[in-house]
Amino acid sequence: MEKDLIEYIAKSLVDNPDEVSVTEIDGERGPVLQLSVAQGDIGKVIGKYGRIAKALRTVLSAASNKDSKRYSLEILD
């Protein structure tokens, strides 16, 4: 569910929604979602001063509270 949510939001933000991919891996502190977008769209996902990235992490945190899991979000270059 969390993976689909982040993918949906990211596809809404970028110019090339076909190049958005979200993968889930196991990290040291719990599951990690890795968001990958086209090279030209990285700025749109991070936002000015990282505000959009912070908002994505906040939404992810709120959505993952239901499952009692603590997800992390990484934005890959």
PDB file of N, CA, C and O in Angstrom, chain B, residues numbered from 101:
ATOM      1  N   MET B 101       0.819  -1.195   0.000  1.00  0.00           N
ATOM      2  CA  MET B 101       0.000   0.000   0.000  1.00  0.00           C
ATOM      3  C   MET B 101       0.862   1.259   0.000  1.00  0.00           C
ATOM      4  O   MET B 101       0.622   2.179  -0.781  1.00  0.00           O
ATOM      5  N   GLU B 102       1.869   1.300   0.877  1.00  0.00           N
ATOM      6  CA  GLU B 102       2.735   2.478   0.960  1.00  0.00           C
ATOM      7  C   GLU B 102       3.517   2.678  -0.327  1.00  0.00           C
ATOM      8  O   GLU B 102       3.720   3.805  -0.778  1.00  0.00           O
ATOM      9  N   LYS B 103       3.951   1.574  -0.908  1.00  0.00           N
ATOM     10  CA  LYS B 103       4.698   1.639  -2.166  1.00  0.00           C
ATOM     11  C   LYS B 103       3.839   2.252  -3.267  1.00  0.00           C
ATOM     12  O   LYS B 103       4.309   3.096  -4.030  1.00  0.00           O
ATOM     13  N   ASP B 104       2.590   1.829  -3.345  1.00  0.00           N
ATOM     14  CA  ASP B 104       1.678   2.346  -4.366  1.00  0.00           C
ATOM     15  C   ASP B 104       1.374   3.824  -4.143  1.00  0.00           C
ATOM     16  O   ASP B 104       1.250   4.588  -5.100  1.00  0.00           O
ATOM     17  N   LEU B 105       1.256   4.221  -2.886  1.00  0.00           N
ATOM     18  CA  LEU B 105       0.972   5.616  -2.557  1.00  0.00           C
ATOM     19  C   LEU B 105       2.107   6.536  -3.006  1.00  0.00           C
ATOM     20  O   LEU B 105       1.861   7.559  -3.645  1.00  0.00           O
ATOM     21  N   ILE B 106       3.329   6.183  -2.679  1.00  0.00           N
ATOM     22  CA  ILE B 106       4.490   7.002  -3.071  1.00  0.00           C
ATOM     23  C   ILE B 106       4.628   7.036  -4.589  1.00  0.00           C
ATOM     24  O   ILE B 106       4.947   8.077  -5.164  1.00  0.00           O
ATOM     25  N   GLU B 107       4.389   5.901  -5.235  1.00  0.00           N
ATOM     26  CA  GLU B 107       4.482   5.850  -6.697  1.00  0.00           C
ATOM     27  C   GLU B 107       3.429   6.751  -7.341  1.00  0.00           C
ATOM     28  O   GLU B 107       3.723   7.456  -8.306  1.00  0.00           O
ATOM     29  N   TYR B 108       2.220   6.732  -6.818  1.00  0.00           N
ATOM     30  CA  TYR B 108       1.136   7.562  -7.347  1.00  0.00           C
ATOM     31  C   TYR B 108       1.460   9.054  -7.199  1.00  0.00           C
ATOM     32  O   TYR B 108       1.275   9.826  -8.139  1.00  0.00           O
ATOM     33  N   ILE B 109       1.936   9.449  -6.037  1.00  0.00           N
ATOM     34  CA  ILE B 109       2.259  10.860  -5.799  1.00  0.00           C
ATOM     35  C   ILE B 109       3.413  11.296  -6.690  1.00  0.00           C
ATOM     36  O   ILE B 109       3.367  12.375  -7.280  1.00  0.00           O
ATOM     37  N   ALA B 110       4.446  10.466  -6.792  1.00  0.00           N
ATOM     38  CA  ALA B 110       5.610  10.812  -7.612  1.00  0.00           C
ATOM     39  C   ALA B 110       5.230  10.936  -9.086  1.00  0.00           C
ATOM     40  O   ALA B 110       5.709  11.836  -9.775  1.00  0.00           O
ATOM     41  N   LYS B 111       4.379  10.043  -9.569  1.00  0.00           N
ATOM     42  CA  LYS B 111       3.965  10.118 -10.975  1.00  0.00           C
ATOM     43  C   LYS B 111       3.161  11.380 -11.247  1.00  0.00           C
ATOM     44  O   LYS B 111       3.169  11.896 -12.364  1.00  0.00           O
ATOM     45  N   SER B 112       2.472  11.876 -10.234  1.00  0.00           N
ATOM     46  CA  SER B 112       1.703  13.112 -10.397  1.00  0.00           C
ATOM     47  C   SER B 112       2.600  14.343 -10.463  1.00  0.00           C
ATOM     48  O   SER B 112       2.211  15.369 -11.021  1.00  0.00           O
ATOM     49  N   LEU B 113       3.793  14.243  -9.899  1.00  0.00           N
ATOM     50  CA  LEU B 113       4.687  15.396  -9.819  1.00  0.00           C
ATOM     51  C   LEU B 113       5.612  15.558 -11.027  1.00  0.00           C
ATOM     52  O   LEU B 113       5.984  16.681 -11.365  1.00  0.00           O
ATOM     53  N   VAL B 114       5.983  14.475 -11.669  1.00  0.00           N
ATOM     54  CA  VAL B 114       7.045  14.510 -12.674  1.00  0.00           C
ATOM     55  C   VAL B 114       6.502  14.665 -14.097  1.00  0.00           C
ATOM     56  O   VAL B 114       5.308  14.501 -14.350  1.00  0.00           O
ATOM     57  N   ASP B 115       7.413  14.985 -15.013  1.00  0.00           N
ATOM     58  CA  ASP B 115       7.063  15.107 -16.424  1.00  0.00           C
ATOM     59  C   ASP B 115       7.070  13.756 -17.139  1.00  0.00           C
ATOM     60  O   ASP B 115       6.349  13.570 -18.120  1.00  0.00           O
ATOM     61  N   ASN B 116       7.879  12.817 -16.655  1.00  0.00           N
ATOM     62  CA  ASN B 116       7.990  11.486 -17.264  1.00  0.00           C
ATOM     63  C   ASN B 116       7.493  10.418 -16.284  1.00  0.00           C
ATOM     64  O   ASN B 116       8.307   9.753 -15.643  1.00  0.00           O
ATOM     65  N   PRO B 117       6.184  10.244 -16.157  1.00  0.00           N
ATOM     66  CA  PRO B 117       5.673   9.282 -15.167  1.00  0.00           C
ATOM     67  C   PRO B 117       6.015   7.826 -15.480  1.00  0.00           C
ATOM     68  O   PRO B 117       5.958   6.977 -14.590  1.00  0.00           O
ATOM     69  N   ASP B 118       6.373   7.525 -16.736  1.00  0.00           N
ATOM     70  CA  ASP B 118       6.723   6.154 -17.088  1.00  0.00           C
ATOM     71  C   ASP B 118       8.055   5.725 -16.485  1.00  0.00           C
ATOM     72  O   ASP B 118       8.318   4.530 -16.348  1.00  0.00           O
ATOM     73  N   GLU B 119       8.892   6.685 -16.126  1.00  0.00           N
ATOM     74  CA  GLU B 119      10.210   6.367 -15.592  1.00  0.00           C
ATOM     75  C   GLU B 119      10.254   6.344 -14.069  1.00  0.00           C
ATOM     76  O   GLU B 119      11.331   6.220 -13.486  1.00  0.00           O
ATOM     77  N   VAL B 120       9.111   6.462 -13.424  1.00  0.00           N
ATOM     78  CA  VAL B 120       9.046   6.406 -11.964  1.00  0.00           C
ATOM     79  C   VAL B 120       8.989   4.946 -11.532  1.00  0.00           C
ATOM     80  O   VAL B 120       8.183   4.165 -12.037  1.00  0.00           O
ATOM     81  N   SER B 121       9.859   4.591 -10.589  1.00  0.00           N
ATOM     82  CA  SER B 121       9.803   3.238 -10.029  1.00  0.00           C
ATOM     83  C   SER B 121      10.088   3.311  -8.535  1.00  0.00           C
ATOM     84  O   SER B 121      10.917   4.098  -8.077  1.00  0.00           O
ATOM     85  N   VAL B 122       9.387   2.480  -7.798  1.00  0.00           N
ATOM     86  CA  VAL B 122       9.558   2.398  -6.351  1.00  0.00           C
ATOM     87  C   VAL B 122       9.833   0.939  -6.016  1.00  0.00           C
ATOM     88  O   VAL B 122       9.067   0.048  -6.381  1.00  0.00           O
ATOM     89  N   THR B 123      10.937   0.711  -5.318  1.00  0.00           N
ATOM     90  CA  THR B 123      11.275  -0.645  -4.889  1.00  0.00           C
ATOM     91  C   THR B 123      11.370  -0.670  -3.370  1.00  0.00           C
ATOM     92  O   THR B 123      11.776   0.309  -2.744  1.00  0.00           O
ATOM     93  N   GLU B 124      10.997  -1.787  -2.798  1.00  0.00           N
ATOM     94  CA  GLU B 124      11.041  -1.944  -1.344  1.00  0.00           C
ATOM     95  C   GLU B 124      12.162  -2.912  -0.994  1.00  0.00           C
ATOM     96  O   GLU B 124      12.240  -4.015  -1.536  1.00  0.00           O
ATOM     97  N   ILE B 125      13.028  -2.485  -0.081  1.00  0.00           N
ATOM     98  CA  ILE B 125      14.110  -3.340   0.400  1.00  0.00           C
ATOM     99  C   ILE B 125      14.069  -3.345   1.926  1.00  0.00           C
ATOM    100  O   ILE B 125      13.441  -2.490   2.549  1.00  0.00           O
ATOM    101  N   ASP B 126      14.743  -4.316   2.505  1.00  0.00           N
ATOM    102  CA  ASP B 126      14.846  -4.373   3.963  1.00  0.00           C
ATOM    103  C   ASP B 126      16.101  -3.643   4.399  1.00  0.00           C
ATOM    104  O   ASP B 126      17.203  -3.951   3.944  1.00  0.00           O
ATOM    105  N   GLY B 127      15.925  -2.667   5.287  1.00  0.00           N
ATOM    106  CA  GLY B 127      17.048  -1.913   5.817  1.00  0.00           C
ATOM    107  C   GLY B 127      17.339  -2.315   7.246  1.00  0.00           C
ATOM    108  O   GLY B 127      16.699  -3.218   7.786  1.00  0.00           O
ATOM    109  N   GLU B 128      18.295  -1.653   7.857  1.00  0.00           N
ATOM    110  CA  GLU B 128      18.668  -1.949   9.239  1.00  0.00           C
ATOM    111  C   GLU B 128      17.549  -1.616  10.220  1.00  0.00           C
ATOM    112  O   GLU B 128      17.339  -2.326  11.203  1.00  0.00           O
ATOM    113  N   ARG B 129      16.842  -0.541   9.944  1.00  0.00           N
ATOM    114  CA  ARG B 129      15.806  -0.076  10.869  1.00  0.00           C
ATOM    115  C   ARG B 129      14.392  -0.395  10.397  1.00  0.00           C
ATOM    116  O   ARG B 129      13.420   0.076  10.987  1.00  0.00           O
ATOM    117  N   GLY B 130      14.274  -1.182   9.352  1.00  0.00           N
ATOM    118  CA  GLY B 130      12.965  -1.526   8.821  1.00  0.00           C
ATOM    119  C   GLY B 130      12.932  -1.389   7.319  1.00  0.00           C
ATOM    120  O   GLY B 130      13.968  -1.181   6.688  1.00  0.00           O
ATOM    121  N   PRO B 131      11.752  -1.504   6.739  1.00  0.00           N
ATOM    122  CA  PRO B 131      11.639  -1.433   5.278  1.00  0.00           C
ATOM    123  C   PRO B 131      11.978  -0.045   4.732  1.00  0.00           C
ATOM    124  O   PRO B 131      11.669   0.978   5.343  1.00  0.00           O
ATOM    125  N   VAL B 132      12.621  -0.045   3.565  1.00  0.00           N
ATOM    126  CA  VAL B 132      13.028   1.190   2.902  1.00  0.00           C
ATOM    127  C   VAL B 132      12.418   1.206   1.507  1.00  0.00           C
ATOM    128  O   VAL B 132      12.517   0.224   0.771  1.00  0.00           O
ATOM    129  N   LEU B 133      11.791   2.312   1.145  1.00  0.00           N
ATOM    130  CA  LEU B 133      11.281   2.506  -0.202  1.00  0.00           C
ATOM    131  C   LEU B 133      12.284   3.356  -0.971  1.00  0.00           C
ATOM    132  O   LEU B 133      12.644   4.450  -0.537  1.00  0.00           O
ATOM    133  N   GLN B 134      12.727   2.853  -2.104  1.00  0.00           N
ATOM    134  CA  GLN B 134      13.667   3.576  -2.944  1.00  0.00           C
ATOM    135  C   GLN B 134      12.918   4.119  -4.146  1.00  0.00           C
ATOM    136  O   GLN B 134      12.370   3.360  -4.945  1.00  0.00           O
ATOM    137  N   LEU B 135      12.899   5.439  -4.269  1.00  0.00           N
ATOM    138  CA  LEU B 135      12.198   6.114  -5.358  1.00  0.00           C
ATOM    139  C   LEU B 135      13.202   6.517  -6.420  1.00  0.00           C
ATOM    140  O   LEU B 135      14.194   7.189  -6.136  1.00  0.00           O
ATOM    141  N   SER B 136      12.931   6.099  -7.650  1.00  0.00           N
ATOM    142  CA  SER B 136      13.798   6.420  -8.772  1.00  0.00           C
ATOM    143  C   SER B 136      12.965   7.132  -9.834  1.00  0.00           C
ATOM    144  O   SER B 136      11.889   6.665 -10.209  1.00  0.00           O
ATOM    145  N   VAL B 137      13.474   8.272 -10.317  1.00  0.00           N
ATOM    146  CA  VAL B 137      12.788   9.040 -11.355  1.00  0.00           C
ATOM    147  C   VAL B 137      13.794   9.389 -12.442  1.00  0.00           C
ATOM    148  O   VAL B 137      14.988   9.130 -12.291  1.00  0.00           O
ATOM    149  N   ALA B 138      13.321   9.970 -13.530  1.00  0.00           N
ATOM    150  CA  ALA B 138      14.199  10.408 -14.614  1.00  0.00           C
ATOM    151  C   ALA B 138      15.137  11.501 -14.106  1.00  0.00           C
ATOM    152  O   ALA B 138      14.816  12.219 -13.159  1.00  0.00           O
ATOM    153  N   GLN B 139      16.288  11.615 -14.745  1.00  0.00           N
ATOM    154  CA  GLN B 139      17.302  12.577 -14.304  1.00  0.00           C
ATOM    155  C   GLN B 139      16.763  14.007 -14.259  1.00  0.00           C
ATOM    156  O   GLN B 139      17.112  14.761 -13.351  1.00  0.00           O
ATOM    157  N   GLY B 140      15.940  14.389 -15.200  1.00  0.00           N
ATOM    158  CA  GLY B 140      15.411  15.746 -15.237  1.00  0.00           C
ATOM    159  C   GLY B 140      14.303  16.012 -14.228  1.00  0.00           C
ATOM    160  O   GLY B 140      13.926  17.164 -14.012  1.00  0.00           O
ATOM    161  N   ASP B 141      13.783  14.970 -13.616  1.00  0.00           N
ATOM    162  CA  ASP B 141      12.665  15.117 -12.689  1.00  0.00           C
ATOM    163  C   ASP B 141      13.071  15.053 -11.214  1.00  0.00           C
ATOM    164  O   ASP B 141      12.213  15.167 -10.338  1.00  0.00           O
ATOM    165  N   ILE B 142      14.330  14.878 -10.934  1.00  0.00           N
ATOM    166  CA  ILE B 142      14.772  14.757  -9.536  1.00  0.00           C
ATOM    167  C   ILE B 142      14.434  16.022  -8.754  1.00  0.00           C
ATOM    168  O   ILE B 142      14.001  15.941  -7.604  1.00  0.00           O
ATOM    169  N   GLY B 143      14.626  17.174  -9.360  1.00  0.00           N
ATOM    170  CA  GLY B 143      14.327  18.432  -8.681  1.00  0.00           C
ATOM    171  C   GLY B 143      12.852  18.585  -8.338  1.00  0.00           C
ATOM    172  O   GLY B 143      12.502  19.200  -7.331  1.00  0.00           O
ATOM    173  N   LYS B 144      12.005  18.031  -9.165  1.00  0.00           N
ATOM    174  CA  LYS B 144      10.561  18.125  -8.913  1.00  0.00           C
ATOM    175  C   LYS B 144      10.134  17.235  -7.759  1.00  0.00           C
ATOM    176  O   LYS B 144       9.163  17.541  -7.068  1.00  0.00           O
ATOM    177  N   VAL B 145      10.847  16.139  -7.543  1.00  0.00           N
ATOM    178  CA  VAL B 145      10.510  15.233  -6.457  1.00  0.00           C
ATOM    179  C   VAL B 145      11.114  15.718  -5.138  1.00  0.00           C
ATOM    180  O   VAL B 145      10.534  15.514  -4.072  1.00  0.00           O
ATOM    181  N   ILE B 146      12.266  16.352  -5.217  1.00  0.00           N
ATOM    182  CA  ILE B 146      12.905  16.862  -3.999  1.00  0.00           C
ATOM    183  C   ILE B 146      12.300  18.205  -3.601  1.00  0.00           C
ATOM    184  O   ILE B 146      12.011  18.431  -2.426  1.00  0.00           O
ATOM    185  N   GLY B 147      12.110  19.087  -4.564  1.00  0.00           N
ATOM    186  CA  GLY B 147      11.501  20.382  -4.280  1.00  0.00           C
ATOM    187  C   GLY B 147      12.501  21.386  -3.742  1.00  0.00           C
ATOM    188  O   GLY B 147      13.638  21.049  -3.411  1.00  0.00           O
ATOM    189  N   LYS B 148      12.055  22.613  -3.663  1.00  0.00           N
ATOM    190  CA  LYS B 148      12.894  23.691  -3.171  1.00  0.00           C
ATOM    191  C   LYS B 148      13.132  23.497  -1.682  1.00  0.00           C
ATOM    192  O   LYS B 148      12.189  23.358  -0.903  1.00  0.00           O
ATOM    193  N   TYR B 149      14.401  23.487  -1.297  1.00  0.00           N
ATOM    194  CA  TYR B 149      14.818  23.261   0.086  1.00  0.00           C
ATOM    195  C   TYR B 149      14.366  21.906   0.619  1.00  0.00           C
ATOM    196  O   TYR B 149      14.306  21.718   1.834  1.00  0.00           O
ATOM    197  N   GLY B 150      14.044  20.956  -0.265  1.00  0.00           N
ATOM    198  CA  GLY B 150      13.643  19.619   0.148  1.00  0.00           C
ATOM    199  C   GLY B 150      12.241  19.524   0.715  1.00  0.00           C
ATOM    200  O   GLY B 150      11.919  18.566   1.418  1.00  0.00           O
ATOM    201  N   ARG B 151      11.417  20.492   0.422  1.00  0.00           N
ATOM    202  CA  ARG B 151      10.069  20.520   1.002  1.00  0.00           C
ATOM    203  C   ARG B 151       9.179  19.392   0.487  1.00  0.00           C
ATOM    204  O   ARG B 151       8.421  18.809   1.262  1.00  0.00           O
ATOM    205  N   ILE B 152       9.257  19.078  -0.786  1.00  0.00           N
ATOM    206  CA  ILE B 152       8.410  18.017  -1.326  1.00  0.00           C
ATOM    207  C   ILE B 152       8.884  16.661  -0.808  1.00  0.00           C
ATOM    208  O   ILE B 152       8.065  15.800  -0.487  1.00  0.00           O
ATOM    209  N   ALA B 153      10.197  16.466  -0.724  1.00  0.00           N
ATOM    210  CA  ALA B 153      10.727  15.216  -0.176  1.00  0.00           C
ATOM    211  C   ALA B 153      10.284  15.048   1.272  1.00  0.00           C
ATOM    212  O   ALA B 153       9.924  13.948   1.689  1.00  0.00           O
ATOM    213  N   LYS B 154      10.310  16.117   2.025  1.00  0.00           N
ATOM    214  CA  LYS B 154       9.868  16.058   3.422  1.00  0.00           C
ATOM    215  C   LYS B 154       8.381  15.746   3.503  1.00  0.00           C
ATOM    216  O   LYS B 154       7.953  14.990   4.376  1.00  0.00           O
ATOM    217  N   ALA B 155       7.589  16.320   2.602  1.00  0.00           N
ATOM    218  CA  ALA B 155       6.155  16.047   2.576  1.00  0.00           C
ATOM    219  C   ALA B 155       5.890  14.588   2.205  1.00  0.00           C
ATOM    220  O   ALA B 155       4.999  13.961   2.778  1.00  0.00           O
ATOM    221  N   LEU B 156       6.645  14.042   1.260  1.00  0.00           N
ATOM    222  CA  LEU B 156       6.497  12.637   0.903  1.00  0.00           C
ATOM    223  C   LEU B 156       6.805  11.741   2.097  1.00  0.00           C
ATOM    224  O   LEU B 156       6.104  10.758   2.336  1.00  0.00           O
ATOM    225  N   ARG B 157       7.846  12.075   2.843  1.00  0.00           N
ATOM    226  CA  ARG B 157       8.200  11.286   4.027  1.00  0.00           C
ATOM    227  C   ARG B 157       7.133  11.394   5.111  1.00  0.00           C
ATOM    228  O   ARG B 157       6.869  10.422   5.819  1.00  0.00           O
ATOM    229  N   THR B 158       6.519  12.566   5.246  1.00  0.00           N
ATOM    230  CA  THR B 158       5.453  12.748   6.224  1.00  0.00           C
ATOM    231  C   THR B 158       4.226  11.922   5.860  1.00  0.00           C
ATOM    232  O   THR B 158       3.630  11.281   6.725  1.00  0.00           O
ATOM    233  N   VAL B 159       3.850  11.933   4.596  1.00  0.00           N
ATOM    234  CA  VAL B 159       2.714  11.129   4.137  1.00  0.00           C
ATOM    235  C   VAL B 159       3.016   9.643   4.336  1.00  0.00           C
ATOM    236  O   VAL B 159       2.151   8.884   4.776  1.00  0.00           O
ATOM    237  N   LEU B 160       4.229   9.235   4.016  1.00  0.00           N
ATOM    238  CA  LEU B 160       4.627   7.840   4.193  1.00  0.00           C
ATOM    239  C   LEU B 160       4.570   7.441   5.659  1.00  0.00           C
ATOM    240  O   LEU B 160       4.125   6.342   5.988  1.00  0.00           O
ATOM    241  N   SER B 161       5.012   8.313   6.528  1.00  0.00           N
ATOM    242  CA  SER B 161       4.971   8.028   7.965  1.00  0.00           C
ATOM    243  C   SER B 161       3.539   7.893   8.464  1.00  0.00           C
ATOM    244  O   SER B 161       3.232   6.999   9.252  1.00  0.00           O
ATOM    245  N   ALA B 162       2.671   8.774   8.007  1.00  0.00           N
ATOM    246  CA  ALA B 162       1.264   8.712   8.424  1.00  0.00           C
ATOM    247  C   ALA B 162       0.587   7.449   7.900  1.00  0.00           C
ATOM    248  O   ALA B 162      -0.211   6.837   8.610  1.00  0.00           O
ATOM    249  N   ALA B 163       0.892   7.058   6.683  1.00  0.00           N
ATOM    250  CA  ALA B 163       0.283   5.858   6.105  1.00  0.00           C
ATOM    251  C   ALA B 163       0.817   4.583   6.752  1.00  0.00           C
ATOM    252  O   ALA B 163       0.088   3.599   6.873  1.00  0.00           O
ATOM    253  N   SER B 164       2.070   4.594   7.163  1.00  0.00           N
ATOM    254  CA  SER B 164       2.664   3.381   7.722  1.00  0.00           C
ATOM    255  C   SER B 164       2.331   3.195   9.200  1.00  0.00           C
ATOM    256  O   SER B 164       2.597   2.126   9.750  1.00  0.00           O
ATOM    257  N   ASN B 165       1.764   4.191   9.853  1.00  0.00           N
ATOM    258  CA  ASN B 165       1.375   4.035  11.251  1.00  0.00           C
ATOM    259  C   ASN B 165       0.290   2.982  11.412  1.00  0.00           C
ATOM    260  O   ASN B 165       0.209   2.338  12.457  1.00  0.00           O
ATOM    261  N   LYS B 166      -0.536   2.796  10.406  1.00  0.00           N
ATOM    262  CA  LYS B 166      -1.606   1.798  10.475  1.00  0.00           C
ATOM    263  C   LYS B 166      -1.034   0.384  10.543  1.00  0.00           C
ATOM    264  O   LYS B 166      -1.583  -0.479  11.228  1.00  0.00           O
ATOM    265  N   ASP B 167       0.064   0.150   9.836  1.00  0.00           N
ATOM    266  CA  ASP B 167       0.657  -1.189   9.762  1.00  0.00           C
ATOM    267  C   ASP B 167       1.679  -1.445  10.860  1.00  0.00           C
ATOM    268  O   ASP B 167       2.243  -2.537  10.934  1.00  0.00           O
ATOM    269  N   SER B 168       1.924  -0.471  11.703  1.00  0.00           N
ATOM    270  CA  SER B 168       2.925  -0.568  12.776  1.00  0.00           C
ATOM    271  C   SER B 168       4.320  -0.848  12.226  1.00  0.00           C
ATOM    272  O   SER B 168       5.145  -1.473  12.892  1.00  0.00           O
ATOM    273  N   LYS B 169       4.575  -0.382  11.013  1.00  0.00           N
ATOM    274  CA  LYS B 169       5.908  -0.471  10.423  1.00  0.00           C
ATOM    275  C   LYS B 169       6.450   0.932  10.286  1.00  0.00           C
ATOM    276  O   LYS B 169       5.694   1.898  10.182  1.00  0.00           O
ATOM    277  N   ARG B 170       7.769   1.037  10.287  1.00  0.00           N
ATOM    278  CA  ARG B 170       8.407   2.347  10.116  1.00  0.00           C
ATOM    279  C   ARG B 170       9.171   2.339   8.799  1.00  0.00           C
ATOM    280  O   ARG B 170      10.286   1.825   8.710  1.00  0.00           O
ATOM    281  N   TYR B 171       8.548   2.917   7.783  1.00  0.00           N
ATOM    282  CA  TYR B 171       9.170   2.978   6.455  1.00  0.00           C
ATOM    283  C   TYR B 171      10.086   4.187   6.351  1.00  0.00           C
ATOM    284  O   TYR B 171       9.862   5.218   6.985  1.00  0.00           O
ATOM    285  N   SER B 172      11.114   4.034   5.544  1.00  0.00           N
ATOM    286  CA  SER B 172      12.008   5.137   5.204  1.00  0.00           C
ATOM    287  C   SER B 172      11.920   5.345   3.694  1.00  0.00           C
ATOM    288  O   SER B 172      11.619   4.414   2.947  1.00  0.00           O
ATOM    289  N   LEU B 173      12.185   6.568   3.258  1.00  0.00           N
ATOM    290  CA  LEU B 173      12.148   6.882   1.838  1.00  0.00           C
ATOM    291  C   LEU B 173      13.509   7.387   1.393  1.00  0.00           C
ATOM    292  O   LEU B 173      14.057   8.320   1.979  1.00  0.00           O
ATOM    293  N   GLU B 174      14.052   6.766   0.351  1.00  0.00           N
ATOM    294  CA  GLU B 174      15.294   7.208  -0.270  1.00  0.00           C
ATOM    295  C   GLU B 174      14.988   7.621  -1.693  1.00  0.00           C
ATOM    296  O   GLU B 174      14.300   6.908  -2.424  1.00  0.00           O
ATOM    297  N   ILE B 175      15.501   8.777  -2.085  1.00  0.00           N
ATOM    298  CA  ILE B 175      15.346   9.240  -3.469  1.00  0.00           C
ATOM    299  C   ILE B 175      16.682   9.015  -4.158  1.00  0.00           C
ATOM    300  O   ILE B 175      17.689   9.621  -3.791  1.00  0.00           O
ATOM    301  N   LEU B 176      16.688   8.146  -5.151  1.00  0.00           N
ATOM    302  CA  LEU B 176      17.919   7.778  -5.843  1.00  0.00           C
ATOM    303  C   LEU B 176      18.210   8.721  -6.990  1.00  0.00           C
ATOM    304  O   LEU B 176      17.296   9.222  -7.645  1.00  0.00           O
ATOM    305  N   ASP B 177      19.492   8.959  -7.231  1.00  0.00           N
ATOM    306  CA  ASP B 177      19.929   9.802  -8.345  1.00  0.00           C
ATOM    307  C   ASP B 177      19.894   9.035  -9.642  1.00  0.00           C
ATOM    308  O   ASP B 177      20.230   9.583 -10.692  1.00  0.00           O
TER     309      ASP B 177
END
